[in-house]
Amino acid sequence: MAALKYAGLEDTDSEEELPPGWEERTTKDGWVYYANHLEEKTQWEHPKSGKRKRVAGDLPYGWEQETDENGQVYFVDHINKRTTYLDPRLAFTVEDNPVKSTTRQRYDGNSTAMEILQGRDLSERVVIITGANSGLGFETAKSLALHGAYVILACRNMSRANEAVQRILEEWHKAKVEAMTLDLASLHSVQHFAEAFKSKNVPLHMLICNAAVFAAPWSLTEDDLEATFQVNHLGHFYLVQLLEDILRRSSPARVVMVSSESHRFSEIKNSSGKLDFSLLSPSKKEFWAMVAYNRSKLCNILFSNELNRHLAPHGVTSNAVHPGNMIYSSIHRNWWVYTLLFTLARPFTKSMIHILHAVCISH
């Protein structure tokens, strides 16, 4: 004990506790080293345990690593607007050459988007998300952008889309996010969006078809089609066709269709078992909002399955996801009855950040 005290290594409650005058630091690539300010020296081994360590995983979202003029690494917390030379991951270090875990990470209904994406670097990914100015689309855009992806919010209402972009930038000023006009109720707008995106000469790694209307009253689009069918399905179908060549060139790439379990309560065949096109874009007399929504979600799944069969050999996969039941979002805004029901059910609904894992895990 006297020798330990003489060496500056007094006994403590933990072998991980540093002796006086020592400081724990990290290198740019995440290795932990120890600085002895009394003797002005550094070493890789912990001064008490003799262990070598490294930090695990990426920085928490909102944090960024920088280097000062002396070449020393420091860390910027953009959310709380502060800087520190202490790596926030030091609480989660692992020993050098650890035993590889044999357990597989599992996710459930309580998993958040940030947990799903933890440790993933998406800085080389380009993502398009339709209907990304609110709800599930916005949370998806934010989560992917905070992990480095270049995210394009494809929205009809540019005012709300630009507000969504600003909200993401407030969380991380270096996020790569952009709003572009896309009105799925206009096939001309879909074509114009695809042309504008192609003019950027960038790849496309994820196309997330999220936009949808629910319980909307009957109306015809400028293309003379029932609005729910065109917005929820046909507009996305056309968008994928127009961007298919870029997806192929960007492989591995992915298309995600946000569908719904309600597709089970619909039918698009006639009494002879053949596809009935009149059911897809019905007349006002034959229209029922909930049935129209269910049919559009069934079309999403059928399209996703066929798209995956068609494009998987070329490195492009397609998945249809059900985001979960009892989600409180703005999709119910078209009819006051549904708004009332959603409001009454809100205390029992899942948070958007928890539901989002269905979309993120498909990446």
Short mmCIF file of C-alpha atoms in Angstrom, two decimals:
data_model
loop_
_atom_site.label_atom_id
_atom_site.label_comp_id
_atom_site.label_asym_id
_atom_site.label_seq_id
_atom_site.Cartn_x
_atom_site.Cartn_y
_atom_site.Cartn_z
CA MET A 1 0.00 0.00 0.00
CA ALA A 2 2.89 2.36 0.79
CA ALA A 3 4.39 1.68 -2.62
CA LEU A 4 1.06 2.42 -4.30
CA LYS A 5 0.76 5.68 -2.41
CA TYR A 6 4.31 6.68 -3.28
CA ALA A 7 3.57 6.00 -6.96
CA GLY A 8 0.42 8.11 -6.81
CA LEU A 9 -1.84 5.06 -7.10
CA GLU A 10 -3.71 5.20 -3.83
CA ASP A 11 -6.33 2.54 -3.24
CA THR A 12 -9.85 3.55 -4.30
CA ASP A 13 -13.23 1.93 -4.46
CA SER A 14 -12.73 1.03 -8.13
CA GLU A 15 -9.80 -0.02 -10.25
CA GLU A 16 -11.25 2.15 -13.01
CA GLU A 17 -10.91 5.33 -10.95
CA LEU A 18 -7.97 7.41 -12.15
CA PRO A 19 -5.25 8.50 -9.69
CA PRO A 20 -4.76 12.25 -9.06
CA GLY A 21 -3.12 14.06 -11.96
CA TRP A 22 -4.33 11.62 -14.62
CA GLU A 23 -6.87 12.34 -17.37
CA GLU A 24 -8.72 10.06 -19.78
CA ARG A 25 -8.80 11.13 -23.45
CA THR A 26 -9.69 9.66 -26.85
CA THR A 27 -8.09 9.70 -30.28
CA LYS A 28 -9.90 10.58 -33.50
CA ASP A 29 -10.54 6.91 -34.22
CA GLY A 30 -11.93 6.18 -30.74
CA TRP A 31 -9.00 4.68 -28.82
CA VAL A 32 -8.69 5.69 -25.18
CA TYR A 33 -5.35 6.95 -23.81
CA TYR A 34 -4.27 8.38 -20.48
CA ALA A 35 -2.42 11.63 -19.82
CA ASN A 36 -0.30 12.10 -16.69
CA HIS A 37 -0.15 15.86 -16.13
CA LEU A 38 2.34 15.55 -13.26
CA GLU A 39 4.95 13.74 -15.33
CA GLU A 40 3.74 15.15 -18.69
CA LYS A 41 3.46 11.78 -20.39
CA THR A 42 0.76 9.66 -22.04
CA GLN A 43 0.13 5.94 -22.28
CA TRP A 44 -2.42 3.50 -23.73
CA GLU A 45 -2.84 1.35 -20.60
CA HIS A 46 -5.02 2.38 -17.68
CA PRO A 47 -2.57 3.40 -14.87
CA LYS A 48 -4.26 1.06 -12.36
CA SER A 49 -5.88 -1.80 -14.24
CA GLY A 50 -3.42 -1.94 -17.13
CA LYS A 51 -6.31 -2.42 -19.56
CA ARG A 52 -6.52 -0.92 -23.03
CA LYS A 53 -9.89 0.45 -24.09
CA ARG A 54 -11.78 2.08 -26.91
CA VAL A 55 -15.11 3.89 -27.09
CA ALA A 56 -18.09 2.02 -28.52
CA GLY A 57 -20.52 3.31 -31.12
CA ASP A 58 -21.09 6.72 -32.66
CA LEU A 59 -21.45 10.01 -30.85
CA PRO A 60 -24.95 10.78 -29.53
CA TYR A 61 -27.03 12.70 -32.06
CA GLY A 62 -26.38 16.41 -31.94
CA TRP A 63 -22.69 15.88 -31.03
CA GLU A 64 -19.76 16.45 -33.36
CA GLN A 65 -16.04 15.77 -33.13
CA GLU A 66 -13.60 18.59 -33.96
CA THR A 67 -9.85 19.20 -33.70
CA ASP A 68 -8.28 22.34 -32.22
CA GLU A 69 -5.21 24.19 -33.52
CA ASN A 70 -2.96 21.97 -31.37
CA GLY A 71 -4.34 18.82 -32.92
CA GLN A 72 -6.31 17.80 -29.81
CA VAL A 73 -9.77 16.32 -30.25
CA TYR A 74 -12.72 18.11 -28.65
CA PHE A 75 -16.47 17.65 -28.82
CA VAL A 76 -19.32 20.03 -29.65
CA ASP A 77 -22.83 19.51 -28.26
CA HIS A 78 -24.96 21.46 -30.73
CA ILE A 79 -28.20 20.83 -28.85
CA ASN A 80 -27.00 22.29 -25.53
CA LYS A 81 -24.52 24.63 -27.26
CA ARG A 82 -21.39 23.67 -25.34
CA THR A 83 -17.93 22.22 -26.01
CA THR A 84 -15.80 19.79 -24.02
CA TYR A 85 -12.61 17.79 -24.36
CA LEU A 86 -14.33 14.87 -22.64
CA ASP A 87 -15.70 12.28 -25.07
CA PRO A 88 -19.37 11.67 -24.12
CA ARG A 89 -18.90 7.99 -25.03
CA LEU A 90 -16.30 7.37 -22.31
CA ALA A 91 -19.02 5.95 -20.09
CA PHE A 92 -19.48 3.17 -22.65
CA THR A 93 -15.93 1.97 -23.31
CA VAL A 94 -15.06 -1.61 -24.17
CA GLU A 95 -11.82 -3.49 -23.61
CA ASP A 96 -9.45 -4.08 -26.49
CA ASN A 97 -10.16 -7.40 -28.26
CA PRO A 98 -13.44 -8.05 -26.43
CA VAL A 99 -15.24 -11.37 -26.70
CA LYS A 100 -17.75 -11.07 -29.52
CA SER A 101 -21.32 -11.11 -28.34
CA THR A 102 -23.40 -14.08 -29.45
CA THR A 103 -26.70 -12.37 -28.73
CA ARG A 104 -28.62 -10.55 -31.40
CA GLN A 105 -30.02 -7.09 -30.79
CA ARG A 106 -33.79 -7.15 -30.65
CA TYR A 107 -36.26 -4.36 -31.03
CA ASP A 108 -39.82 -4.04 -29.87
CA GLY A 109 -42.67 -1.54 -29.72
CA ASN A 110 -40.74 0.60 -27.24
CA SER A 111 -37.67 0.98 -29.47
CA THR A 112 -37.04 4.48 -30.79
CA ALA A 113 -35.66 5.54 -34.15
CA MET A 114 -32.45 6.68 -32.49
CA GLU A 115 -31.96 3.24 -30.93
CA ILE A 116 -32.51 1.54 -34.26
CA LEU A 117 -30.00 3.79 -36.00
CA GLN A 118 -27.47 3.91 -33.14
CA GLY A 119 -23.97 3.40 -34.48
CA ARG A 120 -24.94 3.76 -38.14
CA ASP A 121 -23.15 6.25 -40.35
CA LEU A 122 -25.49 7.36 -43.14
CA SER A 123 -23.28 10.19 -44.39
CA GLU A 124 -23.02 8.63 -47.86
CA ARG A 125 -26.76 7.96 -48.22
CA VAL A 126 -29.29 9.98 -50.22
CA VAL A 127 -32.92 9.63 -49.14
CA ILE A 128 -36.25 10.86 -50.54
CA ILE A 129 -39.25 10.83 -48.18
CA THR A 130 -42.70 11.81 -49.41
CA GLY A 131 -45.02 13.63 -47.03
CA ALA A 132 -42.12 14.44 -44.71
CA ASN A 133 -43.29 17.76 -43.27
CA SER A 134 -45.17 16.17 -40.35
CA GLY A 135 -45.93 12.94 -38.52
CA LEU A 136 -44.12 9.74 -39.36
CA GLY A 137 -42.49 11.26 -42.44
CA PHE A 138 -40.96 14.12 -40.47
CA GLU A 139 -39.65 11.88 -37.67
CA THR A 140 -38.11 9.58 -40.29
CA ALA A 141 -36.48 12.52 -42.07
CA LYS A 142 -35.12 13.94 -38.82
CA SER A 143 -33.71 10.65 -37.57
CA LEU A 144 -31.95 9.86 -40.85
CA ALA A 145 -30.61 13.41 -41.22
CA LEU A 146 -29.21 13.40 -37.68
CA HIS A 147 -27.25 10.29 -38.64
CA GLY A 148 -25.67 12.01 -41.64
CA ALA A 149 -27.96 11.17 -44.55
CA TYR A 150 -28.78 13.74 -47.22
CA VAL A 151 -32.58 13.84 -46.92
CA ILE A 152 -35.03 15.37 -49.38
CA LEU A 153 -38.47 16.18 -48.01
CA ALA A 154 -40.84 15.72 -50.96
CA CYS A 155 -43.97 17.67 -50.02
CA ARG A 156 -46.98 19.39 -51.54
CA ASN A 157 -47.02 22.31 -49.08
CA MET A 158 -43.64 24.01 -49.41
CA SER A 159 -44.28 26.43 -46.55
CA ARG A 160 -44.73 23.56 -44.08
CA ALA A 161 -41.88 21.63 -45.71
CA ASN A 162 -39.46 24.53 -45.21
CA GLU A 163 -40.58 24.83 -41.59
CA ALA A 164 -39.80 21.12 -41.14
CA VAL A 165 -36.34 21.63 -42.63
CA GLN A 166 -35.67 24.45 -40.17
CA ARG A 167 -36.75 22.31 -37.23
CA ILE A 168 -34.21 19.66 -38.21
CA LEU A 169 -31.47 22.27 -38.70
CA GLU A 170 -32.19 23.65 -35.23
CA GLU A 171 -31.22 20.26 -33.81
CA TRP A 172 -28.08 20.00 -35.93
CA HIS A 173 -26.97 22.90 -38.07
CA LYS A 174 -24.89 20.66 -40.34
CA ALA A 175 -27.77 18.35 -41.23
CA LYS A 176 -28.16 17.91 -44.98
CA VAL A 177 -31.86 18.44 -45.58
CA GLU A 178 -33.79 20.02 -48.43
CA ALA A 179 -37.44 20.51 -49.37
CA MET A 180 -38.71 19.88 -52.90
CA THR A 181 -42.20 20.23 -54.33
CA LEU A 182 -44.14 17.03 -54.97
CA ASP A 183 -47.92 16.86 -55.34
CA LEU A 184 -48.94 13.23 -55.73
CA ALA A 185 -52.41 14.33 -56.85
CA SER A 186 -50.77 15.58 -60.07
CA LEU A 187 -48.88 13.19 -62.33
CA HIS A 188 -47.34 16.24 -63.98
CA SER A 189 -45.96 17.31 -60.57
CA VAL A 190 -44.56 13.81 -60.01
CA GLN A 191 -42.80 13.96 -63.37
CA HIS A 192 -41.45 17.44 -62.68
CA PHE A 193 -40.12 16.31 -59.28
CA ALA A 194 -38.34 13.32 -60.81
CA GLU A 195 -36.73 15.53 -63.47
CA ALA A 196 -35.63 18.08 -60.84
CA PHE A 197 -34.09 15.34 -58.70
CA LYS A 198 -32.27 13.79 -61.66
CA SER A 199 -30.78 17.18 -62.49
CA LYS A 200 -28.92 17.08 -59.15
CA ASN A 201 -26.79 14.18 -60.43
CA VAL A 202 -26.77 12.40 -57.08
CA PRO A 203 -27.49 8.75 -56.25
CA LEU A 204 -30.64 7.55 -54.53
CA HIS A 205 -30.28 4.92 -51.83
CA MET A 206 -33.66 5.10 -50.10
CA LEU A 207 -37.05 6.07 -51.47
CA ILE A 208 -39.59 6.11 -48.65
CA CYS A 209 -43.15 6.39 -49.95
CA ASN A 210 -44.87 7.72 -46.85
CA ALA A 211 -47.38 10.36 -47.98
CA ALA A 212 -51.06 9.45 -47.72
CA VAL A 213 -54.54 10.82 -47.20
CA PHE A 214 -57.06 9.18 -44.89
CA ALA A 215 -60.85 9.57 -44.74
CA ALA A 216 -60.71 12.25 -47.43
CA PRO A 217 -63.99 13.16 -49.16
CA TRP A 218 -64.50 12.04 -52.74
CA SER A 219 -62.83 14.21 -55.34
CA LEU A 220 -61.14 13.87 -58.69
CA THR A 221 -57.58 14.91 -59.35
CA GLU A 222 -56.49 16.91 -62.39
CA ASP A 223 -55.77 13.50 -63.96
CA ASP A 224 -59.46 12.55 -63.58
CA LEU A 225 -58.76 9.89 -60.95
CA GLU A 226 -60.17 9.44 -57.43
CA ALA A 227 -57.86 11.36 -55.09
CA THR A 228 -57.23 8.74 -52.36
CA PHE A 229 -56.21 6.14 -54.92
CA GLN A 230 -53.89 8.51 -56.78
CA VAL A 231 -52.22 10.11 -53.74
CA ASN A 232 -51.76 6.91 -51.75
CA HIS A 233 -50.83 4.56 -54.56
CA LEU A 234 -50.71 5.67 -58.18
CA GLY A 235 -48.59 8.78 -57.55
CA HIS A 236 -46.00 6.69 -55.71
CA PHE A 237 -46.18 3.98 -58.38
CA TYR A 238 -45.36 6.57 -61.05
CA LEU A 239 -42.60 8.12 -58.92
CA VAL A 240 -40.84 4.77 -58.49
CA GLN A 241 -41.03 4.10 -62.24
CA LEU A 242 -39.44 7.46 -63.00
CA LEU A 243 -36.62 6.95 -60.47
CA GLU A 244 -36.01 3.25 -61.10
CA ASP A 245 -32.92 3.84 -63.24
CA ILE A 246 -31.26 5.90 -60.48
CA LEU A 247 -32.12 3.30 -57.85
CA ARG A 248 -30.49 0.61 -59.96
CA ARG A 249 -27.34 2.66 -60.47
CA SER A 250 -27.19 3.40 -56.72
CA SER A 251 -27.49 -0.21 -55.56
CA PRO A 252 -27.63 -1.40 -52.92
CA ALA A 253 -30.77 0.68 -52.64
CA ARG A 254 -34.22 0.30 -51.13
CA VAL A 255 -37.84 1.35 -51.59
CA VAL A 256 -40.05 1.47 -48.50
CA MET A 257 -43.82 1.56 -48.90
CA VAL A 258 -45.64 2.70 -45.75
CA SER A 259 -48.81 0.62 -45.86
CA SER A 260 -51.31 -0.45 -43.19
CA GLU A 261 -52.83 -3.54 -41.62
CA SER A 262 -56.18 -2.18 -42.82
CA HIS A 263 -55.33 -3.55 -46.27
CA ARG A 264 -56.78 -6.84 -44.98
CA PHE A 265 -60.27 -5.34 -44.96
CA SER A 266 -60.52 -4.67 -48.68
CA GLU A 267 -61.03 -6.37 -52.00
CA ILE A 268 -60.11 -5.29 -55.52
CA LYS A 269 -61.51 -8.27 -57.41
CA ASN A 270 -64.96 -8.69 -58.89
CA SER A 271 -67.26 -11.67 -58.41
CA SER A 272 -65.35 -13.55 -61.14
CA GLY A 273 -62.09 -13.19 -59.25
CA LYS A 274 -60.59 -10.71 -61.71
CA LEU A 275 -59.15 -7.30 -60.96
CA ASP A 276 -61.94 -4.69 -61.03
CA PHE A 277 -60.42 -1.34 -62.05
CA SER A 278 -63.64 0.46 -61.20
CA LEU A 279 -63.03 -0.37 -57.52
CA LEU A 280 -59.67 1.40 -57.56
CA SER A 281 -61.00 4.75 -58.74
CA PRO A 282 -64.72 4.62 -57.91
CA SER A 283 -67.44 7.09 -58.79
CA LYS A 284 -68.83 9.36 -56.10
CA LYS A 285 -71.87 7.09 -55.76
CA GLU A 286 -69.70 4.03 -55.08
CA PHE A 287 -67.19 5.80 -52.84
CA TRP A 288 -66.62 5.13 -49.16
CA ALA A 289 -63.59 6.88 -47.66
CA MET A 290 -62.40 4.09 -45.36
CA VAL A 291 -62.74 1.42 -48.05
CA ALA A 292 -60.87 3.63 -50.52
CA TYR A 293 -58.01 4.00 -48.02
CA ASN A 294 -57.89 0.25 -47.37
CA ARG A 295 -57.77 -0.53 -51.08
CA SER A 296 -54.95 1.94 -51.64
CA LYS A 297 -52.94 0.27 -48.86
CA LEU A 298 -53.53 -3.14 -50.46
CA CYS A 299 -52.22 -1.72 -53.72
CA ASN A 300 -49.10 -0.52 -51.85
CA ILE A 301 -48.35 -4.06 -50.68
CA LEU A 302 -49.03 -5.74 -54.02
CA PHE A 303 -46.83 -3.19 -55.74
CA SER A 304 -44.03 -3.56 -53.18
CA ASN A 305 -44.00 -7.34 -53.55
CA GLU A 306 -43.85 -7.20 -57.33
CA LEU A 307 -41.27 -4.40 -57.26
CA ASN A 308 -39.02 -6.48 -55.02
CA ARG A 309 -39.32 -9.45 -57.40
CA HIS A 310 -38.48 -7.19 -60.33
CA LEU A 311 -35.60 -5.17 -58.83
CA ALA A 312 -33.98 -7.43 -56.21
CA PRO A 313 -31.76 -9.10 -58.85
CA HIS A 314 -30.41 -5.59 -59.57
CA GLY A 315 -29.56 -4.77 -55.95
CA VAL A 316 -32.75 -2.85 -55.13
CA THR A 317 -35.06 -4.27 -52.48
CA SER A 318 -38.59 -3.19 -51.66
CA ASN A 319 -40.42 -3.54 -48.35
CA ALA A 320 -43.95 -2.66 -47.29
CA VAL A 321 -44.23 -1.76 -43.60
CA HIS A 322 -47.11 -1.40 -41.19
CA PRO A 323 -46.14 1.44 -38.81
CA GLY A 324 -48.29 0.11 -35.98
CA ASN A 325 -51.73 0.50 -34.51
CA MET A 326 -53.00 3.35 -32.34
CA ILE A 327 -50.66 6.05 -33.61
CA TYR A 328 -51.54 9.67 -33.03
CA SER A 329 -50.65 11.72 -36.10
CA SER A 330 -52.27 14.28 -38.36
CA ILE A 331 -53.54 11.74 -40.90
CA HIS A 332 -57.05 11.92 -39.43
CA ARG A 333 -57.46 15.64 -40.17
CA ASN A 334 -59.90 15.24 -43.08
CA TRP A 335 -62.97 14.27 -41.03
CA TRP A 336 -64.00 15.54 -37.62
CA VAL A 337 -65.36 12.13 -36.55
CA TYR A 338 -61.94 10.52 -36.88
CA THR A 339 -60.30 13.54 -35.27
CA LEU A 340 -62.58 13.10 -32.24
CA LEU A 341 -61.85 9.36 -32.05
CA PHE A 342 -58.10 9.89 -32.31
CA THR A 343 -58.23 12.62 -29.65
CA LEU A 344 -60.10 10.37 -27.22
CA ALA A 345 -57.67 7.53 -27.88
CA ARG A 346 -54.53 9.67 -27.67
CA PRO A 347 -53.65 8.80 -24.02
CA PHE A 348 -53.45 5.17 -25.12
CA THR A 349 -51.57 5.68 -28.40
CA LYS A 350 -47.89 5.12 -29.10
CA SER A 351 -45.44 7.96 -29.47
CA MET A 352 -44.28 8.70 -33.02
CA ILE A 353 -40.63 8.22 -32.01
CA HIS A 354 -41.41 4.71 -30.81
CA ILE A 355 -43.55 3.75 -33.81
CA LEU A 356 -40.88 4.96 -36.23
CA HIS A 357 -38.70 1.89 -35.67
CA ALA A 358 -40.87 0.01 -38.18
CA VAL A 359 -39.59 2.24 -40.95
CA CYS A 360 -36.01 2.61 -39.73
CA ILE A 361 -35.38 -1.09 -39.16
CA SER A 362 -36.34 -1.79 -42.76
CA HIS A 363 -33.29 0.22 -43.79
#
